[in-house]
Amino acid sequence: MAGFAWFLIVVTVVVAALAVLTALYLLVHYMHPEDKNQAWFPKIVVIMGITLAIWTVLLFPLDAANRKACSPDVPVSYCTLTLPTRQLWLACFIANAVLTFVVIPFAMFYYEADSESTTGQRWMHALLWEAATVVTFGLILGICYALVGYVEYPVAPLSSGLSPVLALTNNGTLVDTCAVPGTGPGNALYAGRLCDAINGGTGTQIWKLRCSFPVYIIAMSATAGWLLFMVFAGVGFVAFPLDLIRDFIGRPKATITHSEYIKRAKALGARAKAVKEVVDTLKREEREGGKRRKWRGAFRRIQQQLLDLEADSKALELVFPQAEDPGYAWALTVLGFYLRALGGLVSAVLSVTWLVHVVLYMFVYPPISPFLNSLFITLDGVFPLFGTVAFALVCFYLIAITIKGCTKVGLLLLFFTVRAMRVGATLMNDMLFNTALVLLATNAAIQFCAQAFALYANETAIHEIWGDEILHLVGIKYLYQLNVFVYCMFFFVGATILVLMIRGPAMWKRVSQEERYAAAYAG
């Protein structure tokens, strides 16, 4: 039983259960009413995907705490750790790849099949498309692995064995391990002595070895994930705290009377009727002339009007509670907005702390300061749980801003956005698509944490996986060694801030619903 931290195991089980509940909440929060009592298989897949993303991120602090289950004086090779973290990491990454490239595409194909088809026909449709998807990704991955699936380690040439001491002194690499007597040439000082010599020589050599296939899958998934993570995290670092603070600033200040509620409800009905007329016109124009440039512009404008209409409808429900106890419902609403303000301040501190840490620890070699690494080590010295909890909070914040960036911008294809998520109005195919994006970005978030907290997470299983093979993988090693993705992420952080500065506070500030009603329907 030695070496087992039962408290750590209990915390792991509790956090795992909370991750499932979080995934369930996100599903219900974003789900469209049309999918309320159907599409059960896609719903299960979404819950599995979001849960796996959370588990993968929280496995990092568990890995760090797991290493500390044994005394620092015990070598890693002789330490019986609490959990087999290396196997857990490989299981998480492989499950991530299976969900992203196999299960989620199948669920999307099944969901988007013709609703009038039978269950067997929908399964056949999904299986055919899934087979094509798996073959395509399999060929790409197999060809890349066959051609460039190698790791290259730079090594210094060493030679060892019994050599005369004089030969070593001539090469300038004298060592003090000459304890083997012998006979050989030499001056009076070294006569008759041989050494267990180590002669480094000059220059370096490259050892090229085949990478293991599971690790290669992890590397490719993480590289693809970085293309998403650098965008989503870059936007999320700014949007996550800003949107929470904006919600508080634009919160409703008081409830309204029943007569005012009727007035605003009629105004919403008139707006909804006008939107419907425009939509009918667009449908007729599409049948007659197709989706021309003018039509696409009108379609984007009507989409924004629909979003505003939905937001105003929900805001109207807030200021006129219709529960059995309206006073209690309004008190919960007010409390919710103040909690958002607190969350906005905390997340703003976390965003700034993360960015400062990257600049001090990752952008300069040698690092200017270990910063958060030192903080976690200090907290562990006070009480081991403190450092682990702080480390988990900082790591989990990455997945939170990734989800925020994903829901904020969707997937940008050239000049338009697809698969954007909206609260209470997201169909399951869009939910599945964004879950796949989050899973891919999670792999990049793990690599980012492994690199950013290399000092604190030293000798952990994930540090071994990333440091030994992936950072030396042919074709992609320079992307990680030169922090190319991290610099790109900072570019998106700066671009988001710049856009907000150009648009100005009047554009990005959340408009109060009272202000919108007063401006549109005064008099």
PDB file of C-alpha atoms in Angstrom, residues 250-262 264-265 268 311-323 326-327 329-331 333-334 337 510 512-515 517:
ATOM      1  CA  GLY A 250     -25.390  45.977 -19.272  1.00  0.00           C
ATOM      2  CA  ARG A 251     -27.436  44.138 -16.637  1.00  0.00           C
ATOM      3  CA  PRO A 252     -31.088  45.141 -16.072  1.00  0.00           C
ATOM      4  CA  LYS A 253     -31.342  47.453 -13.070  1.00  0.00           C
ATOM      5  CA  ALA A 254     -34.945  46.750 -12.032  1.00  0.00           C
ATOM      6  CA  THR A 255     -38.054  44.810 -12.937  1.00  0.00           C
ATOM      7  CA  ILE A 256     -40.843  46.293 -15.072  1.00  0.00           C
ATOM      8  CA  THR A 257     -44.601  46.516 -14.679  1.00  0.00           C
ATOM      9  CA  HIS A 258     -47.083  44.255 -16.429  1.00  0.00           C
ATOM     10  CA  SER A 259     -48.207  47.057 -18.764  1.00  0.00           C
ATOM     11  CA  GLU A 260     -44.595  47.764 -19.755  1.00  0.00           C
ATOM     12  CA  TYR A 261     -44.103  44.036 -20.333  1.00  0.00           C
ATOM     13  CA  ILE A 262     -47.106  43.916 -22.686  1.00  0.00           C
ATOM     14  CA  ARG A 264     -42.357  45.425 -25.072  1.00  0.00           C
ATOM     15  CA  ALA A 265     -43.774  42.022 -25.979  1.00  0.00           C
ATOM     16  CA  LEU A 268     -40.894  42.153 -30.120  1.00  0.00           C
ATOM     17  CA  ALA A 311     -31.285  38.362 -26.873  1.00  0.00           C
ATOM     18  CA  ASP A 312     -34.058  40.912 -26.341  1.00  0.00           C
ATOM     19  CA  SER A 313     -36.612  38.161 -25.760  1.00  0.00           C
ATOM     20  CA  LYS A 314     -34.464  36.565 -23.046  1.00  0.00           C
ATOM     21  CA  ALA A 315     -33.762  39.972 -21.495  1.00  0.00           C
ATOM     22  CA  LEU A 316     -37.504  40.658 -21.347  1.00  0.00           C
ATOM     23  CA  GLU A 317     -37.987  37.429 -19.413  1.00  0.00           C
ATOM     24  CA  LEU A 318     -35.371  38.580 -16.904  1.00  0.00           C
ATOM     25  CA  VAL A 319     -36.932  41.944 -16.107  1.00  0.00           C
ATOM     26  CA  PHE A 320     -40.431  40.453 -15.736  1.00  0.00           C
ATOM     27  CA  PRO A 321     -40.028  37.193 -13.774  1.00  0.00           C
ATOM     28  CA  GLN A 322     -42.966  34.869 -14.214  1.00  0.00           C
ATOM     29  CA  ALA A 323     -42.085  32.306 -11.541  1.00  0.00           C
ATOM     30  CA  PRO A 326     -41.009  36.689  -8.712  1.00  0.00           C
ATOM     31  CA  GLY A 327     -39.029  38.363  -5.921  1.00  0.00           C
ATOM     32  CA  ALA A 329     -36.352  34.812  -9.098  1.00  0.00           C
ATOM     33  CA  TRP A 330     -35.231  38.429  -9.437  1.00  0.00           C
ATOM     34  CA  ALA A 331     -32.846  38.067  -6.477  1.00  0.00           C
ATOM     35  CA  THR A 333     -30.896  37.095 -11.395  1.00  0.00           C
ATOM     36  CA  VAL A 334     -29.151  39.964  -9.596  1.00  0.00           C
ATOM     37  CA  PHE A 337     -24.842  39.159 -12.605  1.00  0.00           C
ATOM     38  CA  ARG A 510     -22.795  45.423 -24.019  1.00  0.00           C
ATOM     39  CA  SER A 512     -28.431  47.586 -21.953  1.00  0.00           C
ATOM     40  CA  GLN A 513     -31.780  46.179 -23.079  1.00  0.00           C
ATOM     41  CA  GLU A 514     -33.486  49.201 -21.506  1.00  0.00           C
ATOM     42  CA  GLU A 515     -31.333  51.462 -23.699  1.00  0.00           C
ATOM     43  CA  TYR A 517     -35.958  49.612 -26.069  1.00  0.00           C
TER      44      TYR A 517
END
